[in-house]
mmCIF file of C-alpha atoms in Angstrom:
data_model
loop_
_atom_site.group_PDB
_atom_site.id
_atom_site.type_symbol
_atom_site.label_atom_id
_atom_site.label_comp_id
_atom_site.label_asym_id
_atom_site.label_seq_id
_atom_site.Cartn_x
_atom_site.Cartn_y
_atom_site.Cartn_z
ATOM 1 C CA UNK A 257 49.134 80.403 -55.525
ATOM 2 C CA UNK A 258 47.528 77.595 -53.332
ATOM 3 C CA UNK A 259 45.202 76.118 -56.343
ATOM 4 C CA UNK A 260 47.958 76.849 -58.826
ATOM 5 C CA UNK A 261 50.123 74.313 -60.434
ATOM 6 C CA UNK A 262 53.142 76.582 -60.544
ATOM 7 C CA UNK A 263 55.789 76.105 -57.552
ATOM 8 C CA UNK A 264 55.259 78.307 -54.910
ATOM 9 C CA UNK A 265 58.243 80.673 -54.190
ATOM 10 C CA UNK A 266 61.208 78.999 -52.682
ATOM 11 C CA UNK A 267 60.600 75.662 -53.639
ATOM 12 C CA UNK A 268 61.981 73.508 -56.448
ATOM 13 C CA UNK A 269 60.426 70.518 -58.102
ATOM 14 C CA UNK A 270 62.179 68.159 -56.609
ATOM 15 C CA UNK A 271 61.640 70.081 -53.108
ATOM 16 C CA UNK A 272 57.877 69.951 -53.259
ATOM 17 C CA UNK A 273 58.493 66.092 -54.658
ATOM 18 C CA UNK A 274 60.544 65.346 -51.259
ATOM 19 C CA UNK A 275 57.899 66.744 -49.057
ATOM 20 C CA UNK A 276 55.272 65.095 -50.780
ATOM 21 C CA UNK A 277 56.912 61.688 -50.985
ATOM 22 C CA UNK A 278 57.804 62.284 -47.322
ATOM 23 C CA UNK A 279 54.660 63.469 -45.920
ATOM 24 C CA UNK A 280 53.244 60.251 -47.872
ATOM 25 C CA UNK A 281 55.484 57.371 -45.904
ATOM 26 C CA UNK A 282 54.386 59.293 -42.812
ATOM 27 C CA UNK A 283 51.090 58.956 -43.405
ATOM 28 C CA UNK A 284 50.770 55.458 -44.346
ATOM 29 C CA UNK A 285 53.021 54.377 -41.466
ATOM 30 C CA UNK A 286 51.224 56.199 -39.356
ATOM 31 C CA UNK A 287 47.886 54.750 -40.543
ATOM 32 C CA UNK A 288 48.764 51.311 -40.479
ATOM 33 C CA UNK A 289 50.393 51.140 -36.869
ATOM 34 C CA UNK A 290 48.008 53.301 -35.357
ATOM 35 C CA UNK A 291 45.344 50.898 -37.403
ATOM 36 C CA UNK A 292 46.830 48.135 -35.064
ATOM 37 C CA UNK A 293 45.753 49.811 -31.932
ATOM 38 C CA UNK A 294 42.624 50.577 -32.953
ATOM 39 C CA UNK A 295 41.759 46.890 -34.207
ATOM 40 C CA UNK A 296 43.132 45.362 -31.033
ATOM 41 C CA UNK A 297 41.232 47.236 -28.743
ATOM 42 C CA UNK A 298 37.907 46.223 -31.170
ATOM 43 C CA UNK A 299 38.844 42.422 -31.622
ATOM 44 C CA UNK A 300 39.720 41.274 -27.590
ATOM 45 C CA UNK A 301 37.275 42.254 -25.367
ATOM 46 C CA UNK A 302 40.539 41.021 -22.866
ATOM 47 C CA UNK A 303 42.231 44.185 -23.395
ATOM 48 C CA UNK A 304 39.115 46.850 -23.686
ATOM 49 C CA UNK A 305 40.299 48.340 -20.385
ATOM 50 C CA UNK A 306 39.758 51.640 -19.194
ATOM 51 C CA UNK A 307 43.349 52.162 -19.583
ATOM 52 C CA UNK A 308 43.668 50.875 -22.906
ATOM 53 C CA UNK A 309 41.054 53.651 -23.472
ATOM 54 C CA UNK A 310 43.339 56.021 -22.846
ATOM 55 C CA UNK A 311 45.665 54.538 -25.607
ATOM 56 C CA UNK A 312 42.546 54.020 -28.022
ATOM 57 C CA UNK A 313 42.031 57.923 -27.832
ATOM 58 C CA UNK A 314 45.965 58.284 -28.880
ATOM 59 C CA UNK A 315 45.494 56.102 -31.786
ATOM 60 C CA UNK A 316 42.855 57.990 -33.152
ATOM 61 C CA UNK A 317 44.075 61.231 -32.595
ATOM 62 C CA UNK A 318 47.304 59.867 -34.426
ATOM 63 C CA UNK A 319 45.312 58.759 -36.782
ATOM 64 C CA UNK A 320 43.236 61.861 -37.571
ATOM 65 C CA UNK A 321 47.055 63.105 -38.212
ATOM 66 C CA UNK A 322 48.161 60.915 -40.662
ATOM 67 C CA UNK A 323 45.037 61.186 -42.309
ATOM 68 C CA UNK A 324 45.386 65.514 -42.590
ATOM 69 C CA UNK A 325 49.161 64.289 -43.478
ATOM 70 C CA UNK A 326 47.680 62.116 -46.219
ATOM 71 C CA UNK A 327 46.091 65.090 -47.628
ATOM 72 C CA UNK A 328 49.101 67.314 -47.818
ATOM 73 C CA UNK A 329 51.098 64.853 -49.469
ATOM 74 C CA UNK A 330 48.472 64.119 -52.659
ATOM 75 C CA UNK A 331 48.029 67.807 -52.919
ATOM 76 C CA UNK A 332 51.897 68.558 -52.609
ATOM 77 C CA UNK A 333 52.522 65.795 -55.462
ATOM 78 C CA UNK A 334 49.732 67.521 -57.480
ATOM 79 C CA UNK A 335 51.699 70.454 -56.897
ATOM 80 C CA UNK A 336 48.616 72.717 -55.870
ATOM 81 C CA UNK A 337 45.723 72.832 -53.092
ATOM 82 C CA UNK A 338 42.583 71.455 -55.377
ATOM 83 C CA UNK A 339 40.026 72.271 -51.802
ATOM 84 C CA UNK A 340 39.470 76.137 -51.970
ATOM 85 C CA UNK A 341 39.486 78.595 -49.002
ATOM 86 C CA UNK A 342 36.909 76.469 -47.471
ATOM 87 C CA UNK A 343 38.959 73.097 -47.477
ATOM 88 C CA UNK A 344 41.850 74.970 -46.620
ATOM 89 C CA UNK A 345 39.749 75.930 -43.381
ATOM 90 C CA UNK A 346 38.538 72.370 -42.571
ATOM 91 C CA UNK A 347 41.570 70.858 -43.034
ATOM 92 C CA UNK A 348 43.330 73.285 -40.704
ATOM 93 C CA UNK A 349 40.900 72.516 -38.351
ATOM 94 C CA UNK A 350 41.048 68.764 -38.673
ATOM 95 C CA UNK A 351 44.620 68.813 -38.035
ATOM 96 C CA UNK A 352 45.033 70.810 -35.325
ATOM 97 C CA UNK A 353 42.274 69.041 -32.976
ATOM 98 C CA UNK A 354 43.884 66.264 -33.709
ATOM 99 C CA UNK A 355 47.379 67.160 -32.764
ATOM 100 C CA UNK A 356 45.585 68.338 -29.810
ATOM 101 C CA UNK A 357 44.206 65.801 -28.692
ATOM 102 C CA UNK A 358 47.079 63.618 -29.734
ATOM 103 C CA UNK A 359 49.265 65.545 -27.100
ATOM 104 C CA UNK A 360 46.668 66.146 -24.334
ATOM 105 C CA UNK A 361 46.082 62.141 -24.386
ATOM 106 C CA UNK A 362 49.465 61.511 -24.087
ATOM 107 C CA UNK A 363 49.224 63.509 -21.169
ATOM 108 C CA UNK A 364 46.292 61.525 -19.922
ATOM 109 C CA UNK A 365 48.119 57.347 -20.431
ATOM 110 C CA UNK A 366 50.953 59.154 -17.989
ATOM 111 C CA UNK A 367 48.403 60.223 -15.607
ATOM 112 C CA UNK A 368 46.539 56.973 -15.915
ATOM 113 C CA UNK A 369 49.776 54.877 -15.389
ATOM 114 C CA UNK A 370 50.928 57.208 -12.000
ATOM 115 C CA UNK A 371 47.196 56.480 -10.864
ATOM 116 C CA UNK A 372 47.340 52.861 -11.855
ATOM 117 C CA UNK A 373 51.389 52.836 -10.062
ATOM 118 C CA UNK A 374 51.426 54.948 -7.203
ATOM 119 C CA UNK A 375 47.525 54.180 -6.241
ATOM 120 C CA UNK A 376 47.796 50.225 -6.478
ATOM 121 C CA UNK A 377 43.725 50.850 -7.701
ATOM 122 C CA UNK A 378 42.707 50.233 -11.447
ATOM 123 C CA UNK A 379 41.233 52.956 -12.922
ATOM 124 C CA UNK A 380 37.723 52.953 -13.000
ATOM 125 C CA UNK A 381 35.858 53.280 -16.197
ATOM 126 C CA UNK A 382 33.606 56.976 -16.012
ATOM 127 C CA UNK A 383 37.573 58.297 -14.864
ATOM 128 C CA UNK A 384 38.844 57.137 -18.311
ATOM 129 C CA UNK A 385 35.639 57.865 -20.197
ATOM 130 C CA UNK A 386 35.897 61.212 -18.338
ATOM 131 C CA UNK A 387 38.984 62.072 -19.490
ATOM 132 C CA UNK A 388 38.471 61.010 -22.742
ATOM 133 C CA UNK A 389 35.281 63.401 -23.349
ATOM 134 C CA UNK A 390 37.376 66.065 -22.102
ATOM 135 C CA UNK A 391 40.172 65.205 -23.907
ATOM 136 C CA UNK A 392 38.100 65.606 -27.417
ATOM 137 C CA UNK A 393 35.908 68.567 -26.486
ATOM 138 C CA UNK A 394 38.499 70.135 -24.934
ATOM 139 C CA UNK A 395 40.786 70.029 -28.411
ATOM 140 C CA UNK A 396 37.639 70.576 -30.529
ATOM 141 C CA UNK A 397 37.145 73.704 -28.523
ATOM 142 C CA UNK A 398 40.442 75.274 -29.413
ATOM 143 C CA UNK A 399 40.725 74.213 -32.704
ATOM 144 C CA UNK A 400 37.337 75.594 -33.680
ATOM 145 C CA UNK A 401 38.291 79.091 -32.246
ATOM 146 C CA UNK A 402 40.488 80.298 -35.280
ATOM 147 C CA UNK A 403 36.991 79.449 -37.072
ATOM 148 C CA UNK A 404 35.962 82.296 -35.108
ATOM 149 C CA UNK A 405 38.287 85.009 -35.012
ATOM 150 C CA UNK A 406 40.374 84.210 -32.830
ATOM 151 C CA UNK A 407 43.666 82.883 -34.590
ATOM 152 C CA UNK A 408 42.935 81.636 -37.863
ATOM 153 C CA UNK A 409 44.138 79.154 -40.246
ATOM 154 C CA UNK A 410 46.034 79.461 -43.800
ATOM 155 C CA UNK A 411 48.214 77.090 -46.088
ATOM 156 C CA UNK A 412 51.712 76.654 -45.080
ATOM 157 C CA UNK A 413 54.839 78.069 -46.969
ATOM 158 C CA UNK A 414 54.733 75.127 -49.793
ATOM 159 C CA UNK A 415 50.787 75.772 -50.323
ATOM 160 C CA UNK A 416 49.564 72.846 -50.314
ATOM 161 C CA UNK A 417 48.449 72.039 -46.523
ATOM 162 C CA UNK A 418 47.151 74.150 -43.676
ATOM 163 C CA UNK A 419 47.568 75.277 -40.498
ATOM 164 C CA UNK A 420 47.462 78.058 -37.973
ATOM 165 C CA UNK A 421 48.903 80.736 -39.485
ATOM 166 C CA UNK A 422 52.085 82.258 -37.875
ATOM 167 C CA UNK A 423 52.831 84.515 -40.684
ATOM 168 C CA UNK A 424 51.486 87.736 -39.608
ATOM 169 C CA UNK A 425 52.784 87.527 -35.654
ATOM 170 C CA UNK A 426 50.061 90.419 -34.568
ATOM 171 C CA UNK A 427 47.956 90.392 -31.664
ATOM 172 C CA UNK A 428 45.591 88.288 -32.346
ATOM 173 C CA UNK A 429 47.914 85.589 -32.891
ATOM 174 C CA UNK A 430 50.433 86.435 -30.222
ATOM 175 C CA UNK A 431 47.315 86.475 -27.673
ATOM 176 C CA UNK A 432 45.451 82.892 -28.890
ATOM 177 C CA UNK A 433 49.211 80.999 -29.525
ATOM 178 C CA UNK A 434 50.232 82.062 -25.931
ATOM 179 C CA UNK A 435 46.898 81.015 -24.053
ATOM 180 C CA UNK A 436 46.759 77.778 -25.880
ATOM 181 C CA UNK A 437 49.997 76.650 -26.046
ATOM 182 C CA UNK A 438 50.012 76.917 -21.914
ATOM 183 C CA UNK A 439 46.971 74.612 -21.542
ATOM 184 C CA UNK A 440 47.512 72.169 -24.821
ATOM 185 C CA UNK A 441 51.623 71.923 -24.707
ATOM 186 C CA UNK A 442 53.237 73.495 -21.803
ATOM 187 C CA UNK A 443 50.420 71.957 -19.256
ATOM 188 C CA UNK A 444 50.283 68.359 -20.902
ATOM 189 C CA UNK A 445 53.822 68.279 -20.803
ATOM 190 C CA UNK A 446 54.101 69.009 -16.819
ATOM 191 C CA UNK A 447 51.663 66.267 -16.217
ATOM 192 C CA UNK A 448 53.555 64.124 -18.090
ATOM 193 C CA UNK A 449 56.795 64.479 -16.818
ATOM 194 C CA UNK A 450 55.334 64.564 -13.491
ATOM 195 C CA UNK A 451 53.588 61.577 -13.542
ATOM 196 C CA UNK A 452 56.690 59.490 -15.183
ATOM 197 C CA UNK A 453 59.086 61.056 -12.377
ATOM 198 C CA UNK A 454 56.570 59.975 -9.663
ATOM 199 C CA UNK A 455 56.005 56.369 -10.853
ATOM 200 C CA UNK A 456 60.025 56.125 -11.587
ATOM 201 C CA UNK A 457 60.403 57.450 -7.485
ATOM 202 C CA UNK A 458 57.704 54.834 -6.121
ATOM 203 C CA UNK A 459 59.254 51.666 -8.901
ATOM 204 C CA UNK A 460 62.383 52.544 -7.080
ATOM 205 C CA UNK A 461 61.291 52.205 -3.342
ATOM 206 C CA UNK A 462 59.660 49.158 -4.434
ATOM 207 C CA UNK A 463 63.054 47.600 -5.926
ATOM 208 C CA UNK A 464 60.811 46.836 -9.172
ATOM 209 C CA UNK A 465 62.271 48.114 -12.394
ATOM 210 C CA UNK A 466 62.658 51.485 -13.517
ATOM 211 C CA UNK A 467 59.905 52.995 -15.961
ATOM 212 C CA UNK A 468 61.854 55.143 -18.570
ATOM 213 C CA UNK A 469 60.371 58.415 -17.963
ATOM 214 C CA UNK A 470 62.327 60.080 -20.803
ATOM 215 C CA UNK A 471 60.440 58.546 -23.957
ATOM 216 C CA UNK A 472 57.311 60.531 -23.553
ATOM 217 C CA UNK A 473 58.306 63.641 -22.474
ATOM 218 C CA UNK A 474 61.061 63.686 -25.128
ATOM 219 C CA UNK A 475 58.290 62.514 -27.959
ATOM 220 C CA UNK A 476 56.573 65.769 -27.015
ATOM 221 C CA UNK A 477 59.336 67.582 -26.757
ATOM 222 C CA UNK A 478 60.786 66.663 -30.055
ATOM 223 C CA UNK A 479 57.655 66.107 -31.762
ATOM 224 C CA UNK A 480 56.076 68.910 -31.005
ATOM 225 C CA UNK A 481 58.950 71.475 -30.201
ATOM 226 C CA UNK A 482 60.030 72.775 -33.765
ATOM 227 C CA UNK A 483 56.491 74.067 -34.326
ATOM 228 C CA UNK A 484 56.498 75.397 -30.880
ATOM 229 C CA UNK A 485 59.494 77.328 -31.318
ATOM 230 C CA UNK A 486 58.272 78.845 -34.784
ATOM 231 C CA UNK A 487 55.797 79.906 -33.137
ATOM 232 C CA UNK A 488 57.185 81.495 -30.645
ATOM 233 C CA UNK A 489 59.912 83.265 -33.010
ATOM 234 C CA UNK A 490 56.512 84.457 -35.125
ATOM 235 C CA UNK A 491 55.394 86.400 -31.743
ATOM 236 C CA UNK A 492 58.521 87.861 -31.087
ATOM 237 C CA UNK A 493 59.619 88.549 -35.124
ATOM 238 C CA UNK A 494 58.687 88.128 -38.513
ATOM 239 C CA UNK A 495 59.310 84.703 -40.025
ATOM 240 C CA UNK A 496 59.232 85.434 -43.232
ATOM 241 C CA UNK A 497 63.007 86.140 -42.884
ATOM 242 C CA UNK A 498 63.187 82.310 -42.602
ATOM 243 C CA UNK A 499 63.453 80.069 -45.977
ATOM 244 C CA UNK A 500 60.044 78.577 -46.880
ATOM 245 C CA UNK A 501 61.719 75.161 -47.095
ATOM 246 C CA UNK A 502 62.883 75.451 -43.676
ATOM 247 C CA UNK A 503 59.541 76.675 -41.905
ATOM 248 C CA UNK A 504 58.172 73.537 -43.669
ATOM 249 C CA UNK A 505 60.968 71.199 -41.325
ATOM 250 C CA UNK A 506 58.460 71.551 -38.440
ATOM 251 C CA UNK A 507 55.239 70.037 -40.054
ATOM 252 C CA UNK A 508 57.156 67.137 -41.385
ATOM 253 C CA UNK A 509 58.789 66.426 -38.071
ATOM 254 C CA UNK A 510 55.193 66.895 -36.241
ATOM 255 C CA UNK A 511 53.913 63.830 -38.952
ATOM 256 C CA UNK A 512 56.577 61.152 -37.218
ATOM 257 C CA UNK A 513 54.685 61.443 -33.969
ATOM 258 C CA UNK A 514 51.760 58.977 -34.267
ATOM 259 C CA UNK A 515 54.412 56.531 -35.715
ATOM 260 C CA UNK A 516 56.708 56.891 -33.092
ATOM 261 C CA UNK A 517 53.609 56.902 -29.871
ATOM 262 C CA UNK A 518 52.270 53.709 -31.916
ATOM 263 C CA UNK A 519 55.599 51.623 -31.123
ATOM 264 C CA UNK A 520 55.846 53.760 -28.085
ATOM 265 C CA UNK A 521 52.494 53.363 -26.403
ATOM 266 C CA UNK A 522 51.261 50.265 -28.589
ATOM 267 C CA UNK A 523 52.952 47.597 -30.743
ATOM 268 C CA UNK A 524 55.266 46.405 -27.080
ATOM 269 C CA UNK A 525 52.403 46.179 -25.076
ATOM 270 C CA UNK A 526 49.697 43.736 -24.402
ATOM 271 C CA UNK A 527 47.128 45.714 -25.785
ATOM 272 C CA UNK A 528 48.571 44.584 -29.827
ATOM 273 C CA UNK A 529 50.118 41.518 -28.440
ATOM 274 C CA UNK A 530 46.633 40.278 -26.538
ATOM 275 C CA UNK A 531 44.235 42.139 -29.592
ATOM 276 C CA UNK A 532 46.018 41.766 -33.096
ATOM 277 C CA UNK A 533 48.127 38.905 -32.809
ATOM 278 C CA UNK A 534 45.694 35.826 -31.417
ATOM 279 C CA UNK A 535 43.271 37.254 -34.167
ATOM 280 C CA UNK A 536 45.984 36.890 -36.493
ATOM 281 C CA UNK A 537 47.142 33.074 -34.986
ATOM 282 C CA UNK A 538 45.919 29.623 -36.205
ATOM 283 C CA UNK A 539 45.626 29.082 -32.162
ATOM 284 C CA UNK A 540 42.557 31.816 -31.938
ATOM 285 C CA UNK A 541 40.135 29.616 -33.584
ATOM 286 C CA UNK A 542 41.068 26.508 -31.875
ATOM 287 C CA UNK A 543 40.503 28.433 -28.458
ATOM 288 C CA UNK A 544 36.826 29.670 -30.281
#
């Protein structure tokens, strides 16, 4: 069905053109903001801080998703999965280390900030190169262990992209979704609503102004959430009593995320302001 022109089953053609055409202006806004962050942090060697590390890792874990995203939309407007078993593999792979890592360095700016907040020190370089490393191994790790039996990857309802499969809800899955989601979404998300409430707490003894510790948390929470709670009704049920186009809302939902941390984390801060936009300014060469 997956390298078949023919719809899959519960889709219409102009379903599979929606998701396509949406998973496409995902991916290219994506791309191009989270290009931004990564071009800033190359250009200025003003803002290559060890905290603007910490953002650099987000943009290229967002980036890693809008590129899988890319991938799924051509093959959903070709109709069919044109990669085999073996692409189907890789590309699950691919995607889920970098969702990951996307969320687990989301974790780490909100630690860096409460460090940088609550410690008055900057942090030092090997802490942010530290956490990066782990960061990246650390989602590399997980993502490679439905390569080996434990969890494993196939296409999604429409066919056309991949992911960890949910479909069967036996123990195998139920085991691997409930040990990683702990340490790579439940875990993350503690730290990072911890670290928010903590700088918010010191800002306000301080009389400075408050640091809205909603925006993150609820970018993980909405971002991520849907697939989290497919998940969980796979271990506790069998999905397939769902509509295909429906267990396909999550995905689509997960691809806003590196266009929403790019404004979020990026495009308001000094890291685009100082990087992209002196580059970009008649004033940068008169200053060289």
């Amino acid at each position: 069905m997956a390298e078949s022109s023919s719809l899959p089953p519960g889709f219409g053609e102009l379903e599979v053109l929606a998701v396509g055409m949406v998973l496409l202006v995902e991916a290219l806004a994506g791309l191009s903001l989270n290009s931004l962050t990564i071009l800033s942090f190359c250009k200025n060697p003003e803002v290559r801080t060890p905290t603007h590390l910490l953002v650099l890792s987000l943009a290229l874990a967002d980036s890693g998703i809008s590129l899988n995203a890319l991938v799924a939309a051509t093959s959903s407007l070709l109709r069919r999965w044109p990669y085999g078993s073996e692409g189907c593999q890789a590309h699950g792979f691919q995607g889920f280390a970098a969702a990951l890592a996307s969320i687990c360095s989301s974790a780490a700016i909100a630690w860096g900030r409460y460090h940088h907040t609550c410690t008055r020190s900057r942090l030092a370089w090997n802490t942010a190169v530290s956490l990066v490393a782990f960061v990246w191994l650390s989602s590399a790790f997980w993502a490679a262990l439905p390569l080996l039996g434990w969890g494993r990857y196939d296409y999604e309802p429409l066919g056309t992209c991949c992911t960890l499969d949910y479909s069967r809800g036996d123990r195998n899955f139920t085991s691997f979704l409930l040990v990683m989601a702990f340490f790579n979404f439940l875990l993350p998300l503690f730290i990072t609503l911890t670290s928010y409430r903590l700088m918010e707490q010191k800002l306000g003894k301080t009389g400075h102004a408050q640091v809205n510790t909603s925006l993150p948390a609820r970018t993980l929470l909405l971002g991520w959430g849907p697939y989290a709670l497919l998940y969980l009704c796979a271990v506790t049920t069998d999905v397939t009593f769902l509509c295909p186009t429906l267990r396909m809302v999550p995905a689509l939902i997960a691809k806003t995320v590196p266009t929403v941390n790019a404004v979020n984390y990026a495009l308001g801060s000094e890291l685009v302001h100082g990087g992209v936009w002196p580059c970009l300014s008649p004033q940068r060469s008169k200053r060289d």
